[in-house]
Amino acid sequence: MTTPPQRSQLPRILDPRRLANQGEVLSGQVSAAHCERLRDAVLAINVPIQAELVFELAEQGRKVVAGHVDATVEVACQRCLQP
């Protein structure tokens, strides 16, 4: 695996096959504007959203991507419906 390049924003479009063949690790921020389903499920997203994607080749040459996301969100209490 290579060291993650320092990025401020993760790219919206990438080539996962090429990245897996190269064993790349991408790390950076994800815009809250691109997280529509998350925005619909919570009251607020406290930016920045940090993400890391690890591309690698698994057994039998299968290409695999694993990821980790750190985000802080505000949700409604199910009892009083307040934040």
JSON list of N, CA and C in Angstrom, two decimals:
[
{"chain": "A", "resi": 1, "resn": "MET", "atom": "N", "xyz": [0.83, -1.18, 0.00]},
{"chain": "A", "resi": 1, "resn": "MET", "atom": "CA", "xyz": [0.00, 0.00, 0.00]},
{"chain": "A", "resi": 1, "resn": "MET", "atom": "C", "xyz": [0.88, 1.24, 0.00]},
{"chain": "A", "resi": 2, "resn": "THR", "atom": "N", "xyz": [0.42, 2.28, -0.67]},
{"chain": "A", "resi": 2, "resn": "THR", "atom": "CA", "xyz": [1.17, 3.52, -0.68]},
{"chain": "A", "resi": 2, "resn": "THR", "atom": "C", "xyz": [0.61, 4.46, 0.37]},
{"chain": "A", "resi": 3, "resn": "THR", "atom": "N", "xyz": [1.38, 5.49, 0.65]},
{"chain": "A", "resi": 3, "resn": "THR", "atom": "CA", "xyz": [0.94, 6.48, 1.64]},
{"chain": "A", "resi": 3, "resn": "THR", "atom": "C", "xyz": [-0.17, 7.33, 1.05]},
{"chain": "A", "resi": 4, "resn": "PRO", "atom": "N", "xyz": [-1.18, 7.68, 1.88]},
{"chain": "A", "resi": 4, "resn": "PRO", "atom": "CA", "xyz": [-2.27, 8.48, 1.34]},
{"chain": "A", "resi": 4, "resn": "PRO", "atom": "C", "xyz": [-1.80, 9.87, 0.93]},
{"chain": "A", "resi": 5, "resn": "PRO", "atom": "N", "xyz": [-2.16, 10.31, -0.27]},
{"chain": "A", "resi": 5, "resn": "PRO", "atom": "CA", "xyz": [-1.82, 11.67, -0.65]},
{"chain": "A", "resi": 5, "resn": "PRO", "atom": "C", "xyz": [-2.64, 12.66, 0.17]},
{"chain": "A", "resi": 6, "resn": "GLN", "atom": "N", "xyz": [-2.06, 13.81, 0.44]},
{"chain": "A", "resi": 6, "resn": "GLN", "atom": "CA", "xyz": [-2.78, 14.84, 1.19]},
{"chain": "A", "resi": 6, "resn": "GLN", "atom": "C", "xyz": [-3.72, 15.57, 0.24]},
{"chain": "A", "resi": 7, "resn": "ARG", "atom": "N", "xyz": [-5.00, 15.47, 0.50]},
{"chain": "A", "resi": 7, "resn": "ARG", "atom": "CA", "xyz": [-6.01, 16.13, -0.33]},
{"chain": "A", "resi": 7, "resn": "ARG", "atom": "C", "xyz": [-6.94, 16.90, 0.58]},
{"chain": "A", "resi": 8, "resn": "SER", "atom": "N", "xyz": [-7.49, 17.95, 0.03]},
{"chain": "A", "resi": 8, "resn": "SER", "atom": "CA", "xyz": [-8.51, 18.64, 0.81]},
{"chain": "A", "resi": 8, "resn": "SER", "atom": "C", "xyz": [-9.88, 18.04, 0.49]},
{"chain": "A", "resi": 9, "resn": "GLN", "atom": "N", "xyz": [-10.15, 17.75, -0.78]},
{"chain": "A", "resi": 9, "resn": "GLN", "atom": "CA", "xyz": [-11.43, 17.15, -1.19]},
{"chain": "A", "resi": 9, "resn": "GLN", "atom": "C", "xyz": [-11.16, 15.85, -1.93]},
{"chain": "A", "resi": 10, "resn": "LEU", "atom": "N", "xyz": [-11.95, 14.84, -1.67]},
{"chain": "A", "resi": 10, "resn": "LEU", "atom": "CA", "xyz": [-11.86, 13.61, -2.45]},
{"chain": "A", "resi": 10, "resn": "LEU", "atom": "C", "xyz": [-12.47, 13.87, -3.82]},
{"chain": "A", "resi": 11, "resn": "PRO", "atom": "N", "xyz": [-11.95, 13.23, -4.86]},
{"chain": "A", "resi": 11, "resn": "PRO", "atom": "CA", "xyz": [-12.53, 13.43, -6.19]},
{"chain": "A", "resi": 11, "resn": "PRO", "atom": "C", "xyz": [-13.91, 12.81, -6.29]},
{"chain": "A", "resi": 12, "resn": "ARG", "atom": "N", "xyz": [-14.78, 13.41, -7.08]},
{"chain": "A", "resi": 12, "resn": "ARG", "atom": "CA", "xyz": [-16.14, 12.87, -7.28]},
{"chain": "A", "resi": 12, "resn": "ARG", "atom": "C", "xyz": [-16.12, 11.66, -8.19]},
{"chain": "A", "resi": 13, "resn": "ILE", "atom": "N", "xyz": [-15.24, 11.66, -9.17]},
{"chain": "A", "resi": 13, "resn": "ILE", "atom": "CA", "xyz": [-15.15, 10.57, -10.12]},
{"chain": "A", "resi": 13, "resn": "ILE", "atom": "C", "xyz": [-13.73, 10.02, -10.08]},
{"chain": "A", "resi": 14, "resn": "LEU", "atom": "N", "xyz": [-13.62, 8.68, -9.99]},
{"chain": "A", "resi": 14, "resn": "LEU", "atom": "CA", "xyz": [-12.30, 8.06, -9.99]},
{"chain": "A", "resi": 14, "resn": "LEU", "atom": "C", "xyz": [-12.37, 6.71, -10.68]},
{"chain": "A", "resi": 15, "resn": "ASP", "atom": "N", "xyz": [-11.21, 6.12, -10.93]},
{"chain": "A", "resi": 15, "resn": "ASP", "atom": "CA", "xyz": [-11.12, 4.83, -11.60]},
{"chain": "A", "resi": 15, "resn": "ASP", "atom": "C", "xyz": [-10.75, 3.77, -10.57]},
{"chain": "A", "resi": 16, "resn": "PRO", "atom": "N", "xyz": [-11.73, 3.07, -9.97]},
{"chain": "A", "resi": 16, "resn": "PRO", "atom": "CA", "xyz": [-11.43, 2.13, -8.90]},
{"chain": "A", "resi": 16, "resn": "PRO", "atom": "C", "xyz": [-10.55, 0.96, -9.33]},
{"chain": "A", "resi": 17, "resn": "ARG", "atom": "N", "xyz": [-10.67, 0.51, -10.57]},
{"chain": "A", "resi": 17, "resn": "ARG", "atom": "CA", "xyz": [-9.83, -0.60, -11.03]},
{"chain": "A", "resi": 17, "resn": "ARG", "atom": "C", "xyz": [-8.36, -0.20, -11.05]},
{"chain": "A", "resi": 18, "resn": "ARG", "atom": "N", "xyz": [-8.07, 0.96, -11.59]},
{"chain": "A", "resi": 18, "resn": "ARG", "atom": "CA", "xyz": [-6.69, 1.45, -11.63]},
{"chain": "A", "resi": 18, "resn": "ARG", "atom": "C", "xyz": [-6.15, 1.66, -10.23]},
{"chain": "A", "resi": 19, "resn": "LEU", "atom": "N", "xyz": [-6.97, 2.26, -9.36]},
{"chain": "A", "resi": 19, "resn": "LEU", "atom": "CA", "xyz": [-6.54, 2.52, -7.98]},
{"chain": "A", "resi": 19, "resn": "LEU", "atom": "C", "xyz": [-6.28, 1.22, -7.23]},
{"chain": "A", "resi": 20, "resn": "ALA", "atom": "N", "xyz": [-7.11, 0.19, -7.47]},
{"chain": "A", "resi": 20, "resn": "ALA", "atom": "CA", "xyz": [-6.91, -1.10, -6.81]},
{"chain": "A", "resi": 20, "resn": "ALA", "atom": "C", "xyz": [-5.63, -1.77, -7.32]},
{"chain": "A", "resi": 21, "resn": "ASN", "atom": "N", "xyz": [-5.40, -1.70, -8.61]},
{"chain": "A", "resi": 21, "resn": "ASN", "atom": "CA", "xyz": [-4.18, -2.29, -9.18]},
{"chain": "A", "resi": 21, "resn": "ASN", "atom": "C", "xyz": [-2.93, -1.63, -8.61]},
{"chain": "A", "resi": 22, "resn": "GLN", "atom": "N", "xyz": [-3.02, -0.35, -8.29]},
{"chain": "A", "resi": 22, "resn": "GLN", "atom": "CA", "xyz": [-1.88, 0.40, -7.76]},
{"chain": "A", "resi": 22, "resn": "GLN", "atom": "C", "xyz": [-1.82, 0.37, -6.24]},
{"chain": "A", "resi": 23, "resn": "GLY", "atom": "N", "xyz": [-2.85, -0.17, -5.57]},
{"chain": "A", "resi": 23, "resn": "GLY", "atom": "CA", "xyz": [-2.86, -0.23, -4.11]},
{"chain": "A", "resi": 23, "resn": "GLY", "atom": "C", "xyz": [-2.93, 1.15, -3.48]},
{"chain": "A", "resi": 24, "resn": "GLU", "atom": "N", "xyz": [-3.73, 2.02, -4.04]},
{"chain": "A", "resi": 24, "resn": "GLU", "atom": "CA", "xyz": [-3.81, 3.41, -3.58]},
{"chain": "A", "resi": 24, "resn": "GLU", "atom": "C", "xyz": [-4.68, 3.57, -2.34]},
{"chain": "A", "resi": 25, "resn": "VAL", "atom": "N", "xyz": [-4.39, 4.62, -1.58]},
{"chain": "A", "resi": 25, "resn": "VAL", "atom": "CA", "xyz": [-5.20, 5.03, -0.44]},
{"chain": "A", "resi": 25, "resn": "VAL", "atom": "C", "xyz": [-5.52, 6.50, -0.65]},
{"chain": "A", "resi": 26, "resn": "LEU", "atom": "N", "xyz": [-6.81, 6.84, -0.68]},
{"chain": "A", "resi": 26, "resn": "LEU", "atom": "CA", "xyz": [-7.23, 8.23, -0.82]},
{"chain": "A", "resi": 26, "resn": "LEU", "atom": "C", "xyz": [-7.81, 8.69, 0.50]},
{"chain": "A", "resi": 27, "resn": "SER", "atom": "N", "xyz": [-7.45, 9.88, 0.89]},
{"chain": "A", "resi": 27, "resn": "SER", "atom": "CA", "xyz": [-7.92, 10.44, 2.15]},
{"chain": "A", "resi": 27, "resn": "SER", "atom": "C", "xyz": [-8.24, 11.91, 1.93]},
{"chain": "A", "resi": 28, "resn": "GLY", "atom": "N", "xyz": [-9.36, 12.36, 2.48]},
{"chain": "A", "resi": 28, "resn": "GLY", "atom": "CA", "xyz": [-9.72, 13.76, 2.33]},
{"chain": "A", "resi": 28, "resn": "GLY", "atom": "C", "xyz": [-11.12, 14.04, 2.82]},
{"chain": "A", "resi": 29, "resn": "GLN", "atom": "N", "xyz": [-11.63, 15.18, 2.42]},
{"chain": "A", "resi": 29, "resn": "GLN", "atom": "CA", "xyz": [-12.95, 15.61, 2.86]},
{"chain": "A", "resi": 29, "resn": "GLN", "atom": "C", "xyz": [-13.99, 15.32, 1.79]},
{"chain": "A", "resi": 30, "resn": "VAL", "atom": "N", "xyz": [-15.22, 15.09, 2.26]},
{"chain": "A", "resi": 30, "resn": "VAL", "atom": "CA", "xyz": [-16.37, 14.90, 1.38]},
{"chain": "A", "resi": 30, "resn": "VAL", "atom": "C", "xyz": [-17.31, 16.07, 1.64]},
{"chain": "A", "resi": 31, "resn": "SER", "atom": "N", "xyz": [-17.77, 16.69, 0.60]},
{"chain": "A", "resi": 31, "resn": "SER", "atom": "CA", "xyz": [-18.69, 17.80, 0.74]},
{"chain": "A", "resi": 31, "resn": "SER", "atom": "C", "xyz": [-20.05, 17.32, 1.26]},
{"chain": "A", "resi": 32, "resn": "ALA", "atom": "N", "xyz": [-20.60, 18.02, 2.22]},
{"chain": "A", "resi": 32, "resn": "ALA", "atom": "CA", "xyz": [-21.92, 17.66, 2.76]},
{"chain": "A", "resi": 32, "resn": "ALA", "atom": "C", "xyz": [-22.99, 17.75, 1.67]},
{"chain": "A", "resi": 33, "resn": "ALA", "atom": "N", "xyz": [-22.76, 18.56, 0.65]},
{"chain": "A", "resi": 33, "resn": "ALA", "atom": "CA", "xyz": [-23.71, 18.70, -0.45]},
{"chain": "A", "resi": 33, "resn": "ALA", "atom": "C", "xyz": [-23.85, 17.39, -1.24]},
{"chain": "A", "resi": 34, "resn": "HIS", "atom": "N", "xyz": [-22.83, 16.53, -1.19]},
{"chain": "A", "resi": 34, "resn": "HIS", "atom": "CA", "xyz": [-22.87, 15.26, -1.92]},
{"chain": "A", "resi": 34, "resn": "HIS", "atom": "C", "xyz": [-23.46, 14.13, -1.09]},
{"chain": "A", "resi": 35, "resn": "CYS", "atom": "N", "xyz": [-23.86, 14.41, 0.13]},
{"chain": "A", "resi": 35, "resn": "CYS", "atom": "CA", "xyz": [-24.39, 13.37, 1.04]},
{"chain": "A", "resi": 35, "resn": "CYS", "atom": "C", "xyz": [-25.89, 13.55, 1.20]},
{"chain": "A", "resi": 36, "resn": "GLU", "atom": "N", "xyz": [-26.63, 13.41, 0.12]},
{"chain": "A", "resi": 36, "resn": "GLU", "atom": "CA", "xyz": [-28.07, 13.68, 0.11]},
{"chain": "A", "resi": 36, "resn": "GLU", "atom": "C", "xyz": [-28.85, 12.79, 1.07]},
{"chain": "A", "resi": 37, "resn": "ARG", "atom": "N", "xyz": [-28.56, 11.48, 1.06]},
{"chain": "A", "resi": 37, "resn": "ARG", "atom": "CA", "xyz": [-29.30, 10.56, 1.93]},
{"chain": "A", "resi": 37, "resn": "ARG", "atom": "C", "xyz": [-29.01, 10.83, 3.40]},
{"chain": "A", "resi": 38, "resn": "LEU", "atom": "N", "xyz": [-27.77, 11.15, 3.72]},
{"chain": "A", "resi": 38, "resn": "LEU", "atom": "CA", "xyz": [-27.42, 11.49, 5.10]},
{"chain": "A", "resi": 38, "resn": "LEU", "atom": "C", "xyz": [-28.12, 12.78, 5.51]},
{"chain": "A", "resi": 39, "resn": "ARG", "atom": "N", "xyz": [-28.09, 13.79, 4.63]},
{"chain": "A", "resi": 39, "resn": "ARG", "atom": "CA", "xyz": [-28.76, 15.08, 4.92]},
{"chain": "A", "resi": 39, "resn": "ARG", "atom": "C", "xyz": [-30.24, 14.88, 5.21]},
{"chain": "A", "resi": 40, "resn": "ASP", "atom": "N", "xyz": [-30.89, 13.96, 4.47]},
{"chain": "A", "resi": 40, "resn": "ASP", "atom": "CA", "xyz": [-32.32, 13.70, 4.67]},
{"chain": "A", "resi": 40, "resn": "ASP", "atom": "C", "xyz": [-32.60, 13.00, 6.00]},
{"chain": "A", "resi": 41, "resn": "ALA", "atom": "N", "xyz": [-31.62, 12.28, 6.55]},
{"chain": "A", "resi": 41, "resn": "ALA", "atom": "CA", "xyz": [-31.82, 11.49, 7.74]},
{"chain": "A", "resi": 41, "resn": "ALA", "atom": "C", "xyz": [-31.49, 12.21, 9.04]},
{"chain": "A", "resi": 42, "resn": "VAL", "atom": "N", "xyz": [-30.80, 13.35, 8.96]},
{"chain": "A", "resi": 42, "resn": "VAL", "atom": "CA", "xyz": [-30.38, 14.06, 10.17]},
{"chain": "A", "resi": 42, "resn": "VAL", "atom": "C", "xyz": [-30.82, 15.52, 10.11]},
{"chain": "A", "resi": 43, "resn": "LEU", "atom": "N", "xyz": [-30.72, 16.20, 11.26]},
{"chain": "A", "resi": 43, "resn": "LEU", "atom": "CA", "xyz": [-31.06, 17.63, 11.30]},
{"chain": "A", "resi": 43, "resn": "LEU", "atom": "C", "xyz": [-29.96, 18.49, 10.72]},
{"chain": "A", "resi": 44, "resn": "ALA", "atom": "N", "xyz": [-28.71, 18.14, 11.01]},
{"chain": "A", "resi": 44, "resn": "ALA", "atom": "CA", "xyz": [-27.58, 18.93, 10.54]},
{"chain": "A", "resi": 44, "resn": "ALA", "atom": "C", "xyz": [-26.34, 18.05, 10.43]},
{"chain": "A", "resi": 45, "resn": "ILE", "atom": "N", "xyz": [-25.50, 18.38, 9.45]},
{"chain": "A", "resi": 45, "resn": "ILE", "atom": "CA", "xyz": [-24.20, 17.74, 9.31]},
{"chain": "A", "resi": 45, "resn": "ILE", "atom": "C", "xyz": [-23.16, 18.78, 9.67]},
{"chain": "A", "resi": 46, "resn": "ASN", "atom": "N", "xyz": [-22.37, 18.49, 10.68]},
{"chain": "A", "resi": 46, "resn": "ASN", "atom": "CA", "xyz": [-21.29, 19.41, 11.06]},
{"chain": "A", "resi": 46, "resn": "ASN", "atom": "C", "xyz": [-20.07, 19.06, 10.22]},
{"chain": "A", "resi": 47, "resn": "VAL", "atom": "N", "xyz": [-19.71, 19.96, 9.34]},
{"chain": "A", "resi": 47, "resn": "VAL", "atom": "CA", "xyz": [-18.59, 19.73, 8.43]},
{"chain": "A", "resi": 47, "resn": "VAL", "atom": "C", "xyz": [-17.27, 19.98, 9.15]},
{"chain": "A", "resi": 48, "resn": "PRO", "atom": "N", "xyz": [-16.18, 19.45, 8.77]},
{"chain": "A", "resi": 48, "resn": "PRO", "atom": "CA", "xyz": [-15.99, 18.66, 7.56]},
{"chain": "A", "resi": 48, "resn": "PRO", "atom": "C", "xyz": [-16.24, 17.18, 7.80]},
{"chain": "A", "resi": 49, "resn": "ILE", "atom": "N", "xyz": [-16.58, 16.48, 6.72]},
{"chain": "A", "resi": 49, "resn": "ILE", "atom": "CA", "xyz": [-16.71, 15.03, 6.74]},
{"chain": "A", "resi": 49, "resn": "ILE", "atom": "C", "xyz": [-15.39, 14.47, 6.20]},
{"chain": "A", "resi": 50, "resn": "GLN", "atom": "N", "xyz": [-14.70, 13.69, 7.01]},
{"chain": "A", "resi": 50, "resn": "GLN", "atom": "CA", "xyz": [-13.42, 13.11, 6.63]},
{"chain": "A", "resi": 50, "resn": "GLN", "atom": "C", "xyz": [-13.62, 11.67, 6.17]},
{"chain": "A", "resi": 51, "resn": "ALA", "atom": "N", "xyz": [-12.97, 11.29, 5.09]},
{"chain": "A", "resi": 51, "resn": "ALA", "atom": "CA", "xyz": [-13.10, 9.93, 4.57]},
{"chain": "A", "resi": 51, "resn": "ALA", "atom": "C", "xyz": [-11.75, 9.39, 4.13]},
{"chain": "A", "resi": 52, "resn": "GLU", "atom": "N", "xyz": [-11.62, 8.07, 4.22]},
{"chain": "A", "resi": 52, "resn": "GLU", "atom": "CA", "xyz": [-10.43, 7.39, 3.72]},
{"chain": "A", "resi": 52, "resn": "GLU", "atom": "C", "xyz": [-10.88, 6.16, 2.96]},
{"chain": "A", "resi": 53, "resn": "LEU", "atom": "N", "xyz": [-10.36, 5.98, 1.75]},
{"chain": "A", "resi": 53, "resn": "LEU", "atom": "CA", "xyz": [-10.69, 4.84, 0.90]},
{"chain": "A", "resi": 53, "resn": "LEU", "atom": "C", "xyz": [-9.41, 4.07, 0.61]},
{"chain": "A", "resi": 54, "resn": "VAL", "atom": "N", "xyz": [-9.44, 2.76, 0.85]},
{"chain": "A", "resi": 54, "resn": "VAL", "atom": "CA", "xyz": [-8.28, 1.90, 0.62]},
{"chain": "A", "resi": 54, "resn": "VAL", "atom": "C", "xyz": [-8.63, 0.96, -0.53]},
{"chain": "A", "resi": 55, "resn": "PHE", "atom": "N", "xyz": [-7.87, 1.06, -1.62]},
{"chain": "A", "resi": 55, "resn": "PHE", "atom": "CA", "xyz": [-8.08, 0.23, -2.80]},
{"chain": "A", "resi": 55, "resn": "PHE", "atom": "C", "xyz": [-6.99, -0.83, -2.82]},
{"chain": "A", "resi": 56, "resn": "GLU", "atom": "N", "xyz": [-7.39, -2.11, -3.04]},
{"chain": "A", "resi": 56, "resn": "GLU", "atom": "CA", "xyz": [-6.39, -3.18, -3.06]},
{"chain": "A", "resi": 56, "resn": "GLU", "atom": "C", "xyz": [-6.88, -4.37, -3.85]},
{"chain": "A", "resi": 57, "resn": "LEU", "atom": "N", "xyz": [-5.95, -5.26, -4.14]},
{"chain": "A", "resi": 57, "resn": "LEU", "atom": "CA", "xyz": [-6.27, -6.51, -4.80]},
{"chain": "A", "resi": 57, "resn": "LEU", "atom": "C", "xyz": [-6.40, -7.59, -3.73]},
{"chain": "A", "resi": 58, "resn": "ALA", "atom": "N", "xyz": [-7.49, -8.32, -3.77]},
{"chain": "A", "resi": 58, "resn": "ALA", "atom": "CA", "xyz": [-7.73, -9.41, -2.82]},
{"chain": "A", "resi": 58, "resn": "ALA", "atom": "C", "xyz": [-7.33, -10.72, -3.47]},
{"chain": "A", "resi": 59, "resn": "GLU", "atom": "N", "xyz": [-7.63, -11.81, -2.76]},
{"chain": "A", "resi": 59, "resn": "GLU", "atom": "CA", "xyz": [-7.34, -13.14, -3.30]},
{"chain": "A", "resi": 59, "resn": "GLU", "atom": "C", "xyz": [-7.99, -13.33, -4.66]},
{"chain": "A", "resi": 60, "resn": "GLN", "atom": "N", "xyz": [-7.35, -14.09, -5.50]},
{"chain": "A", "resi": 60, "resn": "GLN", "atom": "CA", "xyz": [-7.80, -14.39, -6.85]},
{"chain": "A", "resi": 60, "resn": "GLN", "atom": "C", "xyz": [-7.91, -13.14, -7.71]},
{"chain": "A", "resi": 61, "resn": "GLY", "atom": "N", "xyz": [-7.20, -12.07, -7.34]},
{"chain": "A", "resi": 61, "resn": "GLY", "atom": "CA", "xyz": [-7.15, -10.86, -8.16]},
{"chain": "A", "resi": 61, "resn": "GLY", "atom": "C", "xyz": [-8.37, -9.98, -8.11]},
{"chain": "A", "resi": 62, "resn": "ARG", "atom": "N", "xyz": [-9.29, -10.26, -7.18]},
{"chain": "A", "resi": 62, "resn": "ARG", "atom": "CA", "xyz": [-10.47, -9.40, -7.07]},
{"chain": "A", "resi": 62, "resn": "ARG", "atom": "C", "xyz": [-10.07, -8.02, -6.56]},
{"chain": "A", "resi": 63, "resn": "LYS", "atom": "N", "xyz": [-10.72, -7.02, -7.08]},
{"chain": "A", "resi": 63, "resn": "LYS", "atom": "CA", "xyz": [-10.45, -5.64, -6.66]},
{"chain": "A", "resi": 63, "resn": "LYS", "atom": "C", "xyz": [-11.40, -5.27, -5.53]},
{"chain": "A", "resi": 64, "resn": "VAL", "atom": "N", "xyz": [-10.84, -4.69, -4.46]},
{"chain": "A", "resi": 64, "resn": "VAL", "atom": "CA", "xyz": [-11.62, -4.40, -3.26]},
{"chain": "A", "resi": 64, "resn": "VAL", "atom": "C", "xyz": [-11.37, -2.95, -2.84]},
{"chain": "A", "resi": 65, "resn": "VAL", "atom": "N", "xyz": [-12.43, -2.31, -2.37]},
{"chain": "A", "resi": 65, "resn": "VAL", "atom": "CA", "xyz": [-12.28, -1.00, -1.76]},
{"chain": "A", "resi": 65, "resn": "VAL", "atom": "C", "xyz": [-12.92, -1.06, -0.38]},
{"chain": "A", "resi": 66, "resn": "ALA", "atom": "N", "xyz": [-12.19, -0.54, 0.60]},
{"chain": "A", "resi": 66, "resn": "ALA", "atom": "CA", "xyz": [-12.71, -0.44, 1.97]},
{"chain": "A", "resi": 66, "resn": "ALA", "atom": "C", "xyz": [-12.62, 1.02, 2.37]},
{"chain": "A", "resi": 67, "resn": "GLY", "atom": "N", "xyz": [-13.55, 1.46, 3.18]},
{"chain": "A", "resi": 67, "resn": "GLY", "atom": "CA", "xyz": [-13.55, 2.87, 3.54]},
{"chain": "A", "resi": 67, "resn": "GLY", "atom": "C", "xyz": [-13.91, 3.11, 4.98]},
{"chain": "A", "resi": 68, "resn": "HIS", "atom": "N", "xyz": [-13.57, 4.32, 5.42]},
{"chain": "A", "resi": 68, "resn": "HIS", "atom": "CA", "xyz": [-13.88, 4.77, 6.77]},
{"chain": "A", "resi": 68, "resn": "HIS", "atom": "C", "xyz": [-14.26, 6.24, 6.67]},
{"chain": "A", "resi": 69, "resn": "VAL", "atom": "N", "xyz": [-15.35, 6.61, 7.34]},
{"chain": "A", "resi": 69, "resn": "VAL", "atom": "CA", "xyz": [-15.82, 8.00, 7.31]},
{"chain": "A", "resi": 69, "resn": "VAL", "atom": "C", "xyz": [-16.02, 8.49, 8.73]},
{"chain": "A", "resi": 70, "resn": "ASP", "atom": "N", "xyz": [-15.54, 9.70, 9.00]},
{"chain": "A", "resi": 70, "resn": "ASP", "atom": "CA", "xyz": [-15.75, 10.36, 10.28]},
{"chain": "A", "resi": 70, "resn": "ASP", "atom": "C", "xyz": [-16.61, 11.59, 10.05]},
{"chain": "A", "resi": 71, "resn": "ALA", "atom": "N", "xyz": [-17.77, 11.63, 10.72]},
{"chain": "A", "resi": 71, "resn": "ALA", "atom": "CA", "xyz": [-18.66, 12.78, 10.58]},
{"chain": "A", "resi": 71, "resn": "ALA", "atom": "C", "xyz": [-19.38, 13.01, 11.90]},
{"chain": "A", "resi": 72, "resn": "THR", "atom": "N", "xyz": [-19.72, 14.24, 12.16]},
{"chain": "A", "resi": 72, "resn": "THR", "atom": "CA", "xyz": [-20.52, 14.59, 13.32]},
{"chain": "A", "resi": 72, "resn": "THR", "atom": "C", "xyz": [-21.84, 15.14, 12.81]},
{"chain": "A", "resi": 73, "resn": "VAL", "atom": "N", "xyz": [-22.94, 14.54, 13.28]},
{"chain": "A", "resi": 73, "resn": "VAL", "atom": "CA", "xyz": [-24.26, 14.96, 12.82]},
{"chain": "A", "resi": 73, "resn": "VAL", "atom": "C", "xyz": [-25.14, 15.28, 14.02]},
{"chain": "A", "resi": 74, "resn": "GLU", "atom": "N", "xyz": [-26.19, 16.04, 13.77]},
{"chain": "A", "resi": 74, "resn": "GLU", "atom": "CA", "xyz": [-27.18, 16.37, 14.81]},
{"chain": "A", "resi": 74, "resn": "GLU", "atom": "C", "xyz": [-28.47, 15.64, 14.45]},
{"chain": "A", "resi": 75, "resn": "VAL", "atom": "N", "xyz": [-29.00, 14.89, 15.41]},
{"chain": "A", "resi": 75, "resn": "VAL", "atom": "CA", "xyz": [-30.23, 14.12, 15.17]},
{"chain": "A", "resi": 75, "resn": "VAL", "atom": "C", "xyz": [-31.31, 14.58, 16.15]},
{"chain": "A", "resi": 76, "resn": "ALA", "atom": "N", "xyz": [-32.56, 14.26, 15.82]},
{"chain": "A", "resi": 76, "resn": "ALA", "atom": "CA", "xyz": [-33.68, 14.62, 16.68]},
{"chain": "A", "resi": 76, "resn": "ALA", "atom": "C", "xyz": [-33.90, 13.52, 17.71]},
{"chain": "A", "resi": 77, "resn": "CYS", "atom": "N", "xyz": [-34.18, 13.92, 18.93]},
{"chain": "A", "resi": 77, "resn": "CYS", "atom": "CA", "xyz": [-34.54, 12.99, 19.99]},
{"chain": "A", "resi": 77, "resn": "CYS", "atom": "C", "xyz": [-35.87, 12.36, 19.62]},
{"chain": "A", "resi": 78, "resn": "GLN", "atom": "N", "xyz": [-35.98, 11.06, 19.71]},
{"chain": "A", "resi": 78, "resn": "GLN", "atom": "CA", "xyz": [-37.20, 10.36, 19.33]},
{"chain": "A", "resi": 78, "resn": "GLN", "atom": "C", "xyz": [-38.33, 10.58, 20.34]},
{"chain": "A", "resi": 79, "resn": "ARG", "atom": "N", "xyz": [-37.97, 11.02, 21.56]},
{"chain": "A", "resi": 79, "resn": "ARG", "atom": "CA", "xyz": [-38.99, 11.25, 22.58]},
{"chain": "A", "resi": 79, "resn": "ARG", "atom": "C", "xyz": [-39.57, 12.67, 22.50]},
{"chain": "A", "resi": 80, "resn": "CYS", "atom": "N", "xyz": [-38.68, 13.68, 22.46]},
{"chain": "A", "resi": 80, "resn": "CYS", "atom": "CA", "xyz": [-39.17, 15.07, 22.49]},
{"chain": "A", "resi": 80, "resn": "CYS", "atom": "C", "xyz": [-39.06, 15.79, 21.14]},
{"chain": "A", "resi": 81, "resn": "LEU", "atom": "N", "xyz": [-38.42, 15.12, 20.17]},
{"chain": "A", "resi": 81, "resn": "LEU", "atom": "CA", "xyz": [-38.24, 15.67, 18.82]},
{"chain": "A", "resi": 81, "resn": "LEU", "atom": "C", "xyz": [-37.39, 16.94, 18.77]},
{"chain": "A", "resi": 82, "resn": "GLN", "atom": "N", "xyz": [-36.64, 17.19, 19.82]},
{"chain": "A", "resi": 82, "resn": "GLN", "atom": "CA", "xyz": [-35.71, 18.32, 19.84]},
{"chain": "A", "resi": 82, "resn": "GLN", "atom": "C", "xyz": [-34.32, 17.83, 19.45]},
{"chain": "A", "resi": 83, "resn": "PRO", "atom": "N", "xyz": [-33.45, 18.75, 19.00]},
{"chain": "A", "resi": 83, "resn": "PRO", "atom": "CA", "xyz": [-32.07, 18.32, 18.64]},
{"chain": "A", "resi": 83, "resn": "PRO", "atom": "C", "xyz": [-31.33, 17.73, 19.84]}
]
